[in-house]
Amino acid sequence: MKTRRKFIDKVKQHTKAIQITGVLMLLVIVFILGFFVSWNFMKIPLTDSQFELYEQVARDVYAQEGQVIVEVPEDVIVSKTTTTITVESASLRYRGKVIAKLKDGKLVMTQYLETGETVALSILMGIAFVCVFIVLFMIANKIYKDIR
């Protein structure tokens, strides 16, 4: 019984620290949720089959070099310069592109996942989730205190 009282006294002593730790853990969870939502649903990464399609489109564009008009799928944008062929999605929902360059007489494909911009956007979305959560919590707390 004595050890139980000591434990209860310790908990009462550190109640504020326990509450702060709980709130910080909740805010971290909300941030991770916002990051995850942004990372997976705002700008969807290209799948392997889409990358393969884009590489095939780049090969087709390279093979039809003499022609002015190149036939490509509707949801694909092709940019061609003197040194590179860039194939990417026409939709803003997808991230990633294929860049084809000529090296030693062979067409070399490079897949870019475009993660830099997406990481920054996901961090900002996580921060936005935390801010909205704090505002909603403050509103709910005020309403609770007014009712009480």
PDB file of C-alpha atoms in Angstrom:
ATOM      1  CA  MET A   1       0.000   0.000   0.000  1.00  0.00           C
ATOM      2  CA  LYS A   2       2.883   2.298   0.816  1.00  0.00           C
ATOM      3  CA  THR A   3       4.491   1.805  -2.596  1.00  0.00           C
ATOM      4  CA  ARG A   4       1.162   2.562  -4.280  1.00  0.00           C
ATOM      5  CA  ARG A   5       0.910   5.860  -2.380  1.00  0.00           C
ATOM      6  CA  LYS A   6       4.471   6.759  -3.397  1.00  0.00           C
ATOM      7  CA  PHE A   7       3.613   6.073  -7.027  1.00  0.00           C
ATOM      8  CA  ILE A   8       0.416   8.160  -6.844  1.00  0.00           C
ATOM      9  CA  ASP A   9       2.325  10.983  -5.159  1.00  0.00           C
ATOM     10  CA  LYS A  10       4.970  10.884  -7.918  1.00  0.00           C
ATOM     11  CA  VAL A  11       2.291  10.974 -10.610  1.00  0.00           C
ATOM     12  CA  LYS A  12       0.611  13.959  -8.945  1.00  0.00           C
ATOM     13  CA  GLN A  13       3.989  15.662  -8.713  1.00  0.00           C
ATOM     14  CA  HIS A  14       4.639  15.266 -12.460  1.00  0.00           C
ATOM     15  CA  THR A  15       1.102  15.688 -13.794  1.00  0.00           C
ATOM     16  CA  LYS A  16       1.990  18.795 -15.811  1.00  0.00           C
ATOM     17  CA  ALA A  17       4.990  17.098 -17.438  1.00  0.00           C
ATOM     18  CA  ILE A  18       2.877  14.047 -18.283  1.00  0.00           C
ATOM     19  CA  GLN A  19       0.204  16.270 -19.858  1.00  0.00           C
ATOM     20  CA  ILE A  20       2.779  18.181 -21.915  1.00  0.00           C
ATOM     21  CA  THR A  21       4.330  14.921 -23.102  1.00  0.00           C
ATOM     22  CA  GLY A  22       0.910  13.602 -24.112  1.00  0.00           C
ATOM     23  CA  VAL A  23       0.082  16.778 -26.041  1.00  0.00           C
ATOM     24  CA  LEU A  24       3.455  16.714 -27.820  1.00  0.00           C
ATOM     25  CA  MET A  25       2.955  13.063 -28.769  1.00  0.00           C
ATOM     26  CA  LEU A  26      -0.511  13.898 -30.123  1.00  0.00           C
ATOM     27  CA  LEU A  27       0.908  16.798 -32.169  1.00  0.00           C
ATOM     28  CA  VAL A  28       3.636  14.546 -33.592  1.00  0.00           C
ATOM     29  CA  ILE A  29       1.004  11.987 -34.586  1.00  0.00           C
ATOM     30  CA  VAL A  30      -1.090  14.707 -36.282  1.00  0.00           C
ATOM     31  CA  PHE A  31       2.029  15.968 -38.121  1.00  0.00           C
ATOM     32  CA  ILE A  32       2.865  12.452 -39.338  1.00  0.00           C
ATOM     33  CA  LEU A  33      -0.745  11.999 -40.461  1.00  0.00           C
ATOM     34  CA  GLY A  34      -0.599  15.256 -42.462  1.00  0.00           C
ATOM     35  CA  PHE A  35       2.759  14.296 -43.973  1.00  0.00           C
ATOM     36  CA  PHE A  36       1.445  10.858 -44.946  1.00  0.00           C
ATOM     37  CA  VAL A  37      -1.747  12.246 -46.494  1.00  0.00           C
ATOM     38  CA  SER A  38       0.215  14.749 -48.561  1.00  0.00           C
ATOM     39  CA  TRP A  39       2.907  12.266 -49.593  1.00  0.00           C
ATOM     40  CA  ASN A  40       0.484   9.626 -50.831  1.00  0.00           C
ATOM     41  CA  PHE A  41      -2.577  11.525 -52.029  1.00  0.00           C
ATOM     42  CA  MET A  42      -1.655  15.041 -53.173  1.00  0.00           C
ATOM     43  CA  LYS A  43       1.037  14.121 -55.692  1.00  0.00           C
ATOM     44  CA  ILE A  44       0.902  10.426 -56.460  1.00  0.00           C
ATOM     45  CA  PRO A  45       4.232   8.816 -57.432  1.00  0.00           C
ATOM     46  CA  LEU A  46       4.408   7.129 -60.815  1.00  0.00           C
ATOM     47  CA  THR A  47       4.168   3.364 -60.820  1.00  0.00           C
ATOM     48  CA  ASP A  48       6.685   1.041 -62.449  1.00  0.00           C
ATOM     49  CA  SER A  49       4.316   0.399 -65.352  1.00  0.00           C
ATOM     50  CA  GLN A  50       3.948   4.145 -65.943  1.00  0.00           C
ATOM     51  CA  PHE A  51       7.740   4.542 -65.947  1.00  0.00           C
ATOM     52  CA  GLU A  52       7.980   1.693 -68.469  1.00  0.00           C
ATOM     53  CA  LEU A  53       5.353   3.389 -70.661  1.00  0.00           C
ATOM     54  CA  TYR A  54       7.237   6.686 -70.491  1.00  0.00           C
ATOM     55  CA  GLU A  55      10.503   4.954 -71.424  1.00  0.00           C
ATOM     56  CA  GLN A  56       8.752   3.347 -74.406  1.00  0.00           C
ATOM     57  CA  VAL A  57       7.376   6.744 -75.465  1.00  0.00           C
ATOM     58  CA  ALA A  58      10.902   8.212 -75.251  1.00  0.00           C
ATOM     59  CA  ARG A  59      12.243   5.371 -77.429  1.00  0.00           C
ATOM     60  CA  ASP A  60       9.426   5.932 -79.939  1.00  0.00           C
ATOM     61  CA  VAL A  61      10.116   9.670 -80.073  1.00  0.00           C
ATOM     62  CA  TYR A  62      13.829   8.990 -80.607  1.00  0.00           C
ATOM     63  CA  ALA A  63      13.041   6.465 -83.372  1.00  0.00           C
ATOM     64  CA  GLN A  64      10.812   8.984 -85.209  1.00  0.00           C
ATOM     65  CA  GLU A  65      13.453  11.694 -85.141  1.00  0.00           C
ATOM     66  CA  GLY A  66      13.010  12.757 -88.770  1.00  0.00           C
ATOM     67  CA  GLN A  67       9.273  13.348 -88.458  1.00  0.00           C
ATOM     68  CA  VAL A  68       7.806  16.541 -87.114  1.00  0.00           C
ATOM     69  CA  ILE A  69       4.692  15.066 -85.471  1.00  0.00           C
ATOM     70  CA  VAL A  70       5.022  12.216 -82.976  1.00  0.00           C
ATOM     71  CA  GLU A  71       2.083  10.157 -81.755  1.00  0.00           C
ATOM     72  CA  VAL A  72       2.016   9.826 -77.945  1.00  0.00           C
ATOM     73  CA  PRO A  73      -0.694   8.855 -75.424  1.00  0.00           C
ATOM     74  CA  GLU A  74      -3.050  11.652 -74.360  1.00  0.00           C
ATOM     75  CA  ASP A  75      -1.938  11.785 -70.720  1.00  0.00           C
ATOM     76  CA  VAL A  76       1.759  12.230 -71.561  1.00  0.00           C
ATOM     77  CA  ILE A  77       3.795  15.377 -72.220  1.00  0.00           C
ATOM     78  CA  VAL A  78       6.942  15.050 -74.319  1.00  0.00           C
ATOM     79  CA  SER A  79       9.598  17.761 -74.330  1.00  0.00           C
ATOM     80  CA  LYS A  80      12.448  17.440 -76.760  1.00  0.00           C
ATOM     81  CA  THR A  81      15.663  19.415 -76.886  1.00  0.00           C
ATOM     82  CA  THR A  82      18.828  18.796 -78.882  1.00  0.00           C
ATOM     83  CA  THR A  83      20.299  16.672 -76.090  1.00  0.00           C
ATOM     84  CA  THR A  84      17.354  15.210 -74.129  1.00  0.00           C
ATOM     85  CA  ILE A  85      13.853  13.823 -74.431  1.00  0.00           C
ATOM     86  CA  THR A  86      11.712  14.376 -71.340  1.00  0.00           C
ATOM     87  CA  VAL A  87       8.488  12.406 -70.852  1.00  0.00           C
ATOM     88  CA  GLU A  88       6.154  13.240 -67.967  1.00  0.00           C
ATOM     89  CA  SER A  89       2.509  13.063 -66.975  1.00  0.00           C
ATOM     90  CA  ALA A  90       0.111  15.707 -68.229  1.00  0.00           C
ATOM     91  CA  SER A  91      -1.775  15.477 -64.918  1.00  0.00           C
ATOM     92  CA  LEU A  92      -0.594  17.553 -61.978  1.00  0.00           C
ATOM     93  CA  ARG A  93      -1.597  14.714 -59.647  1.00  0.00           C
ATOM     94  CA  TYR A  94       1.398  12.577 -60.596  1.00  0.00           C
ATOM     95  CA  ARG A  95       5.056  13.166 -59.866  1.00  0.00           C
ATOM     96  CA  GLY A  96       7.975  11.693 -61.733  1.00  0.00           C
ATOM     97  CA  LYS A  97       9.401  11.791 -65.217  1.00  0.00           C
ATOM     98  CA  VAL A  98      11.755   9.992 -67.550  1.00  0.00           C
ATOM     99  CA  ILE A  99      14.684  11.779 -69.171  1.00  0.00           C
ATOM    100  CA  ALA A 100      16.379  10.106 -72.125  1.00  0.00           C
ATOM    101  CA  LYS A 101      19.885  11.130 -73.228  1.00  0.00           C
ATOM    102  CA  LEU A 102      22.195   9.770 -75.862  1.00  0.00           C
ATOM    103  CA  LYS A 103      25.434   8.315 -74.388  1.00  0.00           C
ATOM    104  CA  ASP A 104      27.987   6.454 -76.476  1.00  0.00           C
ATOM    105  CA  GLY A 105      25.443   5.958 -79.250  1.00  0.00           C
ATOM    106  CA  LYS A 106      22.843   4.418 -76.928  1.00  0.00           C
ATOM    107  CA  LEU A 107      19.693   5.978 -75.528  1.00  0.00           C
ATOM    108  CA  VAL A 108      20.020   6.042 -71.721  1.00  0.00           C
ATOM    109  CA  MET A 109      16.854   6.443 -69.626  1.00  0.00           C
ATOM    110  CA  THR A 110      16.848   8.074 -66.210  1.00  0.00           C
ATOM    111  CA  GLN A 111      13.820   7.946 -63.918  1.00  0.00           C
ATOM    112  CA  TYR A 112      13.331  11.026 -61.740  1.00  0.00           C
ATOM    113  CA  LEU A 113      10.938  10.591 -58.822  1.00  0.00           C
ATOM    114  CA  GLU A 114      10.838  14.356 -58.077  1.00  0.00           C
ATOM    115  CA  THR A 115      10.845  13.836 -54.328  1.00  0.00           C
ATOM    116  CA  GLY A 116      12.437  17.157 -53.297  1.00  0.00           C
ATOM    117  CA  GLU A 117       9.398  19.331 -53.938  1.00  0.00           C
ATOM    118  CA  THR A 118       7.085  16.663 -52.571  1.00  0.00           C
ATOM    119  CA  VAL A 119       9.015  16.398 -49.284  1.00  0.00           C
ATOM    120  CA  ALA A 120       8.756  20.163 -48.783  1.00  0.00           C
ATOM    121  CA  LEU A 121       5.044  20.117 -49.636  1.00  0.00           C
ATOM    122  CA  SER A 122       4.449  17.185 -47.280  1.00  0.00           C
ATOM    123  CA  ILE A 123       6.256  18.954 -44.429  1.00  0.00           C
ATOM    124  CA  LEU A 124       4.146  22.063 -44.978  1.00  0.00           C
ATOM    125  CA  MET A 125       1.002  19.937 -45.053  1.00  0.00           C
ATOM    126  CA  GLY A 126       2.034  18.275 -41.778  1.00  0.00           C
ATOM    127  CA  ILE A 127       2.526  21.700 -40.194  1.00  0.00           C
ATOM    128  CA  ALA A 128      -0.859  22.805 -41.551  1.00  0.00           C
ATOM    129  CA  PHE A 129      -2.517  19.731 -40.010  1.00  0.00           C
ATOM    130  CA  VAL A 130      -0.937  20.596 -36.637  1.00  0.00           C
ATOM    131  CA  CYS A 131      -2.072  24.230 -36.857  1.00  0.00           C
ATOM    132  CA  VAL A 132      -5.638  23.266 -37.787  1.00  0.00           C
ATOM    133  CA  PHE A 133      -5.675  20.708 -34.966  1.00  0.00           C
ATOM    134  CA  ILE A 134      -4.520  23.339 -32.453  1.00  0.00           C
ATOM    135  CA  VAL A 135      -7.144  25.843 -33.639  1.00  0.00           C
ATOM    136  CA  LEU A 136      -9.911  23.232 -33.476  1.00  0.00           C
ATOM    137  CA  PHE A 137      -8.753  22.157 -30.014  1.00  0.00           C
ATOM    138  CA  MET A 138      -8.765  25.767 -28.794  1.00  0.00           C
ATOM    139  CA  ILE A 139     -12.278  26.327 -30.191  1.00  0.00           C
ATOM    140  CA  ALA A 140     -13.552  23.113 -28.607  1.00  0.00           C
ATOM    141  CA  ASN A 141     -11.905  24.037 -25.294  1.00  0.00           C
ATOM    142  CA  LYS A 142     -13.530  27.504 -25.341  1.00  0.00           C
ATOM    143  CA  ILE A 143     -16.946  26.024 -26.115  1.00  0.00           C
ATOM    144  CA  TYR A 144     -16.481  23.479 -23.314  1.00  0.00           C
ATOM    145  CA  LYS A 145     -15.538  26.217 -20.823  1.00  0.00           C
ATOM    146  CA  ASP A 146     -18.501  28.387 -21.907  1.00  0.00           C
ATOM    147  CA  ILE A 147     -20.938  25.519 -21.459  1.00  0.00           C
ATOM    148  CA  ARG A 148     -19.447  24.595 -18.106  1.00  0.00           C
TER     149      ARG A 148
END
